[in-house]
Coordinates of C-alpha atoms and ligand atoms in Angstrom, one line a residue:
X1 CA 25.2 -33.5 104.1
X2 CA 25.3 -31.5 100.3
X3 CA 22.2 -31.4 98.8
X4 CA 21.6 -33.4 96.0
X5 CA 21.8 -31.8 92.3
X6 CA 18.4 -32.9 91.5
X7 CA 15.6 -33.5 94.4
X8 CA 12.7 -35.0 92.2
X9 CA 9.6 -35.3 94.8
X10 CA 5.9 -36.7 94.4
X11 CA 6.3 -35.5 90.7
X12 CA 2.4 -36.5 88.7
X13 CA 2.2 -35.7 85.3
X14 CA -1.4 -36.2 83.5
X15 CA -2.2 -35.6 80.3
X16 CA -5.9 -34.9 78.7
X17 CA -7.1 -37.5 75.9
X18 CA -9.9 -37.7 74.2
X19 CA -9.9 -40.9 76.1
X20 CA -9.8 -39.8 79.2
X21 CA -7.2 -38.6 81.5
X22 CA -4.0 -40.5 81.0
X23 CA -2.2 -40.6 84.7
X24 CA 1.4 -41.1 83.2
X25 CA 3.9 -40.3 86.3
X26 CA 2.1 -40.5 89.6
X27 CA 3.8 -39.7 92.4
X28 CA 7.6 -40.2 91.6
X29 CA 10.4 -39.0 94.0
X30 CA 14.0 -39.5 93.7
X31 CA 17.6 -37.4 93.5
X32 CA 20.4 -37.5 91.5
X33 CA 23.6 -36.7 93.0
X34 CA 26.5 -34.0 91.5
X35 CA 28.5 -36.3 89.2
X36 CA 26.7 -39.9 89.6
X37 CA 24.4 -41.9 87.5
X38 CA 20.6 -42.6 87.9
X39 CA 19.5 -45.5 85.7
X40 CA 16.0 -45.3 85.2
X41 CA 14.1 -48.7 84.1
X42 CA 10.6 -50.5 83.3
X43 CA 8.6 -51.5 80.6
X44 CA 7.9 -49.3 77.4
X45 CA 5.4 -46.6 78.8
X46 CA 5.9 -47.0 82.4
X47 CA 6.8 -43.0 82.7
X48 CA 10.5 -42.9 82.0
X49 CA 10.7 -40.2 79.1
X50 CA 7.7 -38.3 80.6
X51 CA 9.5 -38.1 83.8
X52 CA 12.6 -36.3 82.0
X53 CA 10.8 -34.6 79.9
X54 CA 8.8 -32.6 82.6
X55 CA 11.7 -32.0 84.1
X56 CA 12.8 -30.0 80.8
X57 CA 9.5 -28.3 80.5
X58 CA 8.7 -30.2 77.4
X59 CA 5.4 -30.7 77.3
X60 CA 2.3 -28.8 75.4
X61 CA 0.8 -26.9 78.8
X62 CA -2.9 -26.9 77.6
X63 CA -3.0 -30.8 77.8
X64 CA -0.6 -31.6 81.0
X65 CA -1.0 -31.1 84.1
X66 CA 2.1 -31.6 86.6
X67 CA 2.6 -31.6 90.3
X68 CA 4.7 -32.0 92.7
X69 CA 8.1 -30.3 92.6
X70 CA 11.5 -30.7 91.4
X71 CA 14.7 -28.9 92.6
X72 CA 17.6 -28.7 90.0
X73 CA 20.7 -27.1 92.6
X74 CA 18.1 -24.4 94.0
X75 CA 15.6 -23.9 91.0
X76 CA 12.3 -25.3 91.0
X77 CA 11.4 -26.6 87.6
X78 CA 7.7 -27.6 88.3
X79 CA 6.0 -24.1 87.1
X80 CA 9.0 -22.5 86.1
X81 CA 8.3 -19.9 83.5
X82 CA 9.2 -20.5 80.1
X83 CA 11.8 -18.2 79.8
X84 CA 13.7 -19.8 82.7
X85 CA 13.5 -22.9 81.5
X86 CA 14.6 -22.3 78.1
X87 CA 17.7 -20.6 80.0
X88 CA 18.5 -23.8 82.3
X89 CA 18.4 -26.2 78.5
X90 CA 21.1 -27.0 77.2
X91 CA 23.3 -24.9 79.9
X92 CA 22.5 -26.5 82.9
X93 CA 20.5 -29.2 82.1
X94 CA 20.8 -31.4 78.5
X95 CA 19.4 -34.3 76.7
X96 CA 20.0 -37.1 74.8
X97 CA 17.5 -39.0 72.2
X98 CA 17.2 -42.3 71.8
X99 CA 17.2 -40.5 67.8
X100 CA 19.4 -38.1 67.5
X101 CA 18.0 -37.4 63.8
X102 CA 14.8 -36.1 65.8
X103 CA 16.9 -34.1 67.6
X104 CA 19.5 -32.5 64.6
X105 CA 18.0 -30.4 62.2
X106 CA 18.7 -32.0 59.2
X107 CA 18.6 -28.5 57.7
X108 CA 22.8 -27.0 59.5
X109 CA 25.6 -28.5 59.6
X110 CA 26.3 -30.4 62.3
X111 CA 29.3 -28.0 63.3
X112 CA 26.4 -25.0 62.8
X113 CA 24.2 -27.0 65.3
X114 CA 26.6 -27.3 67.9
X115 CA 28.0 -23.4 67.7
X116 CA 24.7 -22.0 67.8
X117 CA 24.1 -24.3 70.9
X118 CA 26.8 -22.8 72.4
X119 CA 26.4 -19.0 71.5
X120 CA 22.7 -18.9 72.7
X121 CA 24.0 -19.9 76.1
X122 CA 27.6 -18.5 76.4
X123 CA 27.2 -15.2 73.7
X124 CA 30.5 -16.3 72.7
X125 CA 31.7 -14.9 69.1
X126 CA 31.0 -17.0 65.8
X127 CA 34.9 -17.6 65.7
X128 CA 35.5 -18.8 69.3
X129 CA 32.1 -20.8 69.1
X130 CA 33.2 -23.0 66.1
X131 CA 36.6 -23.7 67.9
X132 CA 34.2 -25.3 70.6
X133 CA 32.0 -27.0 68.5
X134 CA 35.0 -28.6 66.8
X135 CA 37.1 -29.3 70.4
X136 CA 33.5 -30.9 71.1
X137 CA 33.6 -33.1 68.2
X138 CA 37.1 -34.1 68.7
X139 CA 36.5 -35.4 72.3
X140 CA 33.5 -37.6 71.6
X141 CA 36.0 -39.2 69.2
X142 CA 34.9 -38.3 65.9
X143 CA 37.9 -38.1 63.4
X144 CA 38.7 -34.6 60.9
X145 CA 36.7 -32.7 63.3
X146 CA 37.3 -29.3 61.6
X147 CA 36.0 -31.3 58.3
X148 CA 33.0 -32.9 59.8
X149 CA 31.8 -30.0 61.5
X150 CA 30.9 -28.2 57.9
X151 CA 28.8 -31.8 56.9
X152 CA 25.2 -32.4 57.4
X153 CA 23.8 -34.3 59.7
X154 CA 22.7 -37.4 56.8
X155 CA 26.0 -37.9 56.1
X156 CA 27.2 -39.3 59.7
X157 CA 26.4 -42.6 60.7
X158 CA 24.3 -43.7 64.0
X159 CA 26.8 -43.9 66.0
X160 CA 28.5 -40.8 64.7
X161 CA 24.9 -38.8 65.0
X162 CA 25.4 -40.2 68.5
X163 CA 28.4 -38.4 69.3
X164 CA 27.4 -35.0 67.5
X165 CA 24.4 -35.1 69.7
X166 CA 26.5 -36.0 72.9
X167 CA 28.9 -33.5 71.8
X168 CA 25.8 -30.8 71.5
X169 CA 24.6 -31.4 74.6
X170 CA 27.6 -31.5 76.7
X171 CA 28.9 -28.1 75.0
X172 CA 28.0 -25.9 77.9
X173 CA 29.0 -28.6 80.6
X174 CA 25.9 -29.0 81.8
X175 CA 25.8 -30.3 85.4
X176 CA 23.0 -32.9 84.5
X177 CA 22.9 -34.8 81.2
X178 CA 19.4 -36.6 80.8
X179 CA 20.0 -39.5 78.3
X180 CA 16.7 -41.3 77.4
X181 CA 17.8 -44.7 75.1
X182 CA 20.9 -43.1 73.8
X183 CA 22.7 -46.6 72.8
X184 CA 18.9 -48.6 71.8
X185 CA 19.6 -47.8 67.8
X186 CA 22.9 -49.0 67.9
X187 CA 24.8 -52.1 67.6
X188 CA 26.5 -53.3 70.6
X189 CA 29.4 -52.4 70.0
X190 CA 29.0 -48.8 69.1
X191 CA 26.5 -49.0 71.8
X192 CA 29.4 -49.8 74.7
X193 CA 32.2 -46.6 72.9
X194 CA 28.9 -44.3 73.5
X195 CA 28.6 -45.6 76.7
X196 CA 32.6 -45.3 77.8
X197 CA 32.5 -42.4 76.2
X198 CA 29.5 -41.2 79.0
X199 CA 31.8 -42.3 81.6
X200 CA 34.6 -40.5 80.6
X201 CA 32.8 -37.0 79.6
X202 CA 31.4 -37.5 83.0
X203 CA 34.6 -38.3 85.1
X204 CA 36.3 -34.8 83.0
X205 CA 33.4 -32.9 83.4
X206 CA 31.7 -34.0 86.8
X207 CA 28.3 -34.1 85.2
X208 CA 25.3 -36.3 86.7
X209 CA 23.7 -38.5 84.3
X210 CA 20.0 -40.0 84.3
X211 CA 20.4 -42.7 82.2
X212 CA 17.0 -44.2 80.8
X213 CA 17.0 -47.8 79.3
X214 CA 15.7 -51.0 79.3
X215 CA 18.8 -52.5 79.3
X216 CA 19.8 -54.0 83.2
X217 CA 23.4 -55.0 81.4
X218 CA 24.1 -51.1 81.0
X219 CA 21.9 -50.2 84.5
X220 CA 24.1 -52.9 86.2
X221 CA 27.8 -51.2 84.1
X222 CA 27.2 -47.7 84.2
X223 CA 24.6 -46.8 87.3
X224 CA 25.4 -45.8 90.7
X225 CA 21.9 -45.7 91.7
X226 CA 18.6 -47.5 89.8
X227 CA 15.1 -46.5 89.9
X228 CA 12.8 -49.2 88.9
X229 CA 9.2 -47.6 87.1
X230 CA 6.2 -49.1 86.7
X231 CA 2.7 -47.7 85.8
X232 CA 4.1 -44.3 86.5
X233 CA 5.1 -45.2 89.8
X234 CA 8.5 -46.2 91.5
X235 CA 8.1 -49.3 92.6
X236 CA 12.3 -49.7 93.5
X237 CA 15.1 -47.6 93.7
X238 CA 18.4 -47.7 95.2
X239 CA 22.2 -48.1 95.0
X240 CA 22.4 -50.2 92.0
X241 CA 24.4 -53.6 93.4
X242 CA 21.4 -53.7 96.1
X243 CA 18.6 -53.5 93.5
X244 CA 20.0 -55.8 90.8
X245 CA 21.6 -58.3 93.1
X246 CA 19.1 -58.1 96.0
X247 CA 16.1 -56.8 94.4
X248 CA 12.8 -56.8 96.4
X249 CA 10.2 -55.8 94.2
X250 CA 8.5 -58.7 92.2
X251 CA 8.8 -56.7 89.2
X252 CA 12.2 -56.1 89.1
X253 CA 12.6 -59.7 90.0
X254 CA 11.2 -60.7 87.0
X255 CA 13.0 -58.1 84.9
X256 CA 16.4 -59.4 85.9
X257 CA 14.9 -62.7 85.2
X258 CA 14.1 -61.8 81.6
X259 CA 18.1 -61.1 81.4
X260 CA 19.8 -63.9 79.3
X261 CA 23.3 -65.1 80.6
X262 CA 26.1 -66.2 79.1
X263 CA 26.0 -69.1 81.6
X264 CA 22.6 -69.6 80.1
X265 CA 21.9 -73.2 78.4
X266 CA 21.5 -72.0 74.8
X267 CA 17.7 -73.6 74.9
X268 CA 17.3 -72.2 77.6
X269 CA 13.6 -70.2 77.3
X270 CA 13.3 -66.3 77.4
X271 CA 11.1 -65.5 80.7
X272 CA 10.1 -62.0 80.0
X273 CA 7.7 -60.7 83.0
X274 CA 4.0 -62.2 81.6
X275 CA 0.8 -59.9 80.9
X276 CA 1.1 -56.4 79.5
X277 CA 1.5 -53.2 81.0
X278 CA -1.7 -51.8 82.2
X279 CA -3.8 -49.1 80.6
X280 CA -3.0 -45.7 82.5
X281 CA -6.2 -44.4 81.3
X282 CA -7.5 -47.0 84.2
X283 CA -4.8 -48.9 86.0
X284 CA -5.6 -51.7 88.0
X285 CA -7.4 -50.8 92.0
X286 CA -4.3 -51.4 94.4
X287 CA -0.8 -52.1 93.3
X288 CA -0.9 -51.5 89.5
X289 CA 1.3 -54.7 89.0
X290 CA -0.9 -56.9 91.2
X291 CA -2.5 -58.5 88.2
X292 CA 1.0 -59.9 86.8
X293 CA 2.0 -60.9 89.8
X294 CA 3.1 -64.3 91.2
X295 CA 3.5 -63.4 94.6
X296 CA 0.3 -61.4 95.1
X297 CA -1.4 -61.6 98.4
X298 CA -4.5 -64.0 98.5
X299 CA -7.7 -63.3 100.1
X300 CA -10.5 -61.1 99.4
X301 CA -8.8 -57.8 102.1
X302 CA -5.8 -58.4 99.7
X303 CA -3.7 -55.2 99.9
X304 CA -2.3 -56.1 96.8
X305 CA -5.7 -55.5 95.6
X306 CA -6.7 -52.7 97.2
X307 CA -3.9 -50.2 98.2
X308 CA -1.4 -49.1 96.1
X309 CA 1.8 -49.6 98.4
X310 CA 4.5 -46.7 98.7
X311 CA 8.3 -47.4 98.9
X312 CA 9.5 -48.6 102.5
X313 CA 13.0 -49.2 102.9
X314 CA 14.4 -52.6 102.6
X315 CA 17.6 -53.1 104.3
X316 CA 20.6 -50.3 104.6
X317 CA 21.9 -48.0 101.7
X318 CA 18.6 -46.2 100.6
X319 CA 17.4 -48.8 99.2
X320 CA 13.8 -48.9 98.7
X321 CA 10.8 -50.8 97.7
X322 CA 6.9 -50.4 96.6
X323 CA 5.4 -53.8 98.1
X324 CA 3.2 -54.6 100.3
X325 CA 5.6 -58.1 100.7
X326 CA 8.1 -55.9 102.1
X327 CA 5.8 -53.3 104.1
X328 CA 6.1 -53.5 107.2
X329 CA 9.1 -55.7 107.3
X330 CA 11.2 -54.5 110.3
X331 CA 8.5 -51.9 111.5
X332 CA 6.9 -52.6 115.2
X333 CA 3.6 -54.0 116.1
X334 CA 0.9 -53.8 113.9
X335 CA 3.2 -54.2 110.7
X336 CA 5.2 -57.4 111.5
X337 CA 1.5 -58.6 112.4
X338 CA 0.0 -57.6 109.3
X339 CA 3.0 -58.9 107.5
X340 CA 2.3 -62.4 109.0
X341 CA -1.1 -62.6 108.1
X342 CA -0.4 -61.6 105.3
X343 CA 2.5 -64.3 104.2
X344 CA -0.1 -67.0 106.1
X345 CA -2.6 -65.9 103.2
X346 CA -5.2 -65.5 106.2
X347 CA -8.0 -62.8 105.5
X348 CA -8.3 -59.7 107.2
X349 CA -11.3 -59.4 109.2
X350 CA -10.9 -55.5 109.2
X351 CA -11.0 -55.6 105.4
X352 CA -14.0 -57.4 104.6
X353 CA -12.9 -61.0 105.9
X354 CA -16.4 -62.4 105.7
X355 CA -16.6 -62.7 102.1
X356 CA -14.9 -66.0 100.7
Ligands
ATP1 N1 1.6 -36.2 75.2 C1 1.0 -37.3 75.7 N2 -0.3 -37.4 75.7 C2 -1.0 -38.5 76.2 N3 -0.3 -39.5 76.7 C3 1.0 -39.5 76.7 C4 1.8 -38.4 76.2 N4 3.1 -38.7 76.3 C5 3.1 -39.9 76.9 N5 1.9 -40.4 77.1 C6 1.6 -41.7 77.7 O1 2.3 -41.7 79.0 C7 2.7 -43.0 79.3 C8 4.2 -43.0 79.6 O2 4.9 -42.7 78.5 P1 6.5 -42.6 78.4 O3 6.8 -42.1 77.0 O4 7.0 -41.9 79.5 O5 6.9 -44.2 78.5 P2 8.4 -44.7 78.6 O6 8.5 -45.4 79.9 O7 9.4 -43.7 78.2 O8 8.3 -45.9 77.4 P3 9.3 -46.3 76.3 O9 10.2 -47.3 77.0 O10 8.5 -46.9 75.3 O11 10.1 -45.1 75.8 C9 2.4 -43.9 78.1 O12 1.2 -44.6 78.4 C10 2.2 -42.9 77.0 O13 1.3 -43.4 76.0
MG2 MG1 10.6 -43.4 76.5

């Protein structure tokens, strides 16, 4: 078997607040395969951008603290110097905003943007580099390319800003593109041409995409695989069909079940998943969702309550799970016991049955 383009294992990113230290990825492993598509889900500050972003060197050392390690095709980036990341960006490894006006400067042209991109990495002359720029323009679709690579950023709309930025970062055919929200400003229709226009870049190009977004209508279109994220944890990942047609976490249960369908009754009520994200300045003892969820185990040994579960599998394919529900499921002895006690809501005498 190949390795995978991108081994991510036991990744934990912390970063120093004044209010403490903020645990925002803890323990996160997963890879991305040459050419495929991780969709990466969960609530707003679950650990989705943090986990990219680490994996581009992007955050202010004094404050962060990472661990763990993650292997881009034989390079480790955990520690990496600075000089070797700066190398892999862009070339290797490129990114999508959610904003692509954070990301263009609103000060070059967009043409200037994407040349300079492109000479940094390649040394390519000024003359052969703008040639590129505008062959990148013209592939993501936007019209005049020669004309519109001399106009400012401003003057493009979002979904053209889109392109330039897709166009930017796939200039050096990057082997992984890391999008995080690049379709959330626009409407859905510009929102699907950026998304066939991934697919196609990608099928040309061969590169692997993490896609991050909390859309399970674009995870369930354009993902091969899906990693579900919660409190800075994993709580499911797996071939996409598996996770969002047979998904085993209770979390990503009642993500899919926020998902309005056409078949729908048109009163029929919005469920998103109830409570609020915990604080990760002090998440919840045991399984960070435990406090949200319906299925929790009763009884004062509660593992739900007390151990923070780590991804079993669940069935063929890869596909995993976080949940003490599923622990133990199909493992010998002690596990299938557990798991029965457990499901008959009896307490553990082990784990301090005698209290009510
Ligand atoms: N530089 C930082 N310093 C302190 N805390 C941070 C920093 N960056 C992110 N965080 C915290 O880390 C957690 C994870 O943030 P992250 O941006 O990865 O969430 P997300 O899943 O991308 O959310 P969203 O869907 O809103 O983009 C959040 O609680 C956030 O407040
Ligand atoms: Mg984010």
């Amino acid at each position: 078997m190949t390795s995978p383009l991108l081994a991510v294992r036991d990744l934990r990113v912390r970063f120093a607040t004044e209010g403490g230290v903020v645990k925002a990825v803890d323990g996160v492993s997963f890879d991305v395969e040459r050419g495929r598509t991780l969709g990466i889900v969960g609530e707003s500050g679950s650990g989705k951008s943090v986990t990219n972003l680490t994996l581009l060197g992007l955050h202010n050392p004094a404050r962060t603290t990472v661990e763990g390690s993650a292997v881009l095709d034989g390079t480790e980036l955990v520690g990496a110097s600075e000089r070797t990341l700066r190398d892999l960006r862009g070339q290797r490894v490129s990114m999508v905003f959610q904003d692509p006006l954070t990301a263009l400067s609103p000060y070059y042209t967009v043409g200037a943007q994407i040349v300079e991109t492109y000479r940094r990495h390649t040394g390519a002359g000024r003359r052969e580099a703008l040639d590129r720029a505008i062959e990148m323009l013209d592939r993501v679709g936007i019209p005049q390319a020669a004309r519109r690579a001399r106009e400012y950023p401003h003057l493009f709309s979002g979904g053209m800003r889109q392109r330039a930025m897709i166009a930017m970062a796939l200039v050096c055919e990057p082997d992984l593109l890391i999008a995080d929200e690049p379709t959330t400003a626009l409407d859905v229709t510009v929102q699907a041409q950026i998304l066939d226009l991934l697919g196609e870049l990608q099928a040309q190009l061969g590169t692997a995409i993490i896609l991050v977004t909390h859309d399970l209508g674009v995870v369930a279109d354009v993902a091969d695989e899906v990693l579900v994220m919660y409190a800075g944890r994993a709580v499911e990942l797996g071939p996409a069909t598996r996770v969002l047609e047979t998904p085993k976490h209770p979390y990503t249960r009642g993500l899919l079940a926020s998902v309005p369908r056409l078949s729908d009754p048109l009163d029929r009520p919005l469920r998103p998943v109830p409570g609020a994200p915990p604080s990760l300045l002090a998440p919840p003892p045991g399984c960070a969702f435990h406090p949200r969820c319906d299925q929790v185990i009763a009884g004062p040994g509660s593992p739900c309550r007390t151990r923070a579960p780590v991804l079993v599998g669940v069935g063929d394919s890869g596909h995993e799970a976080a949940c003490h529900l599923e622990a133990g499921a199909g493992a010998a002895g002690v596990g299938s016991a557990e798991r029965e006690r457990e499901r008959a809501q009896v307490p553990d005498a082990r784990e301090g049955g005698k209290n009510p």
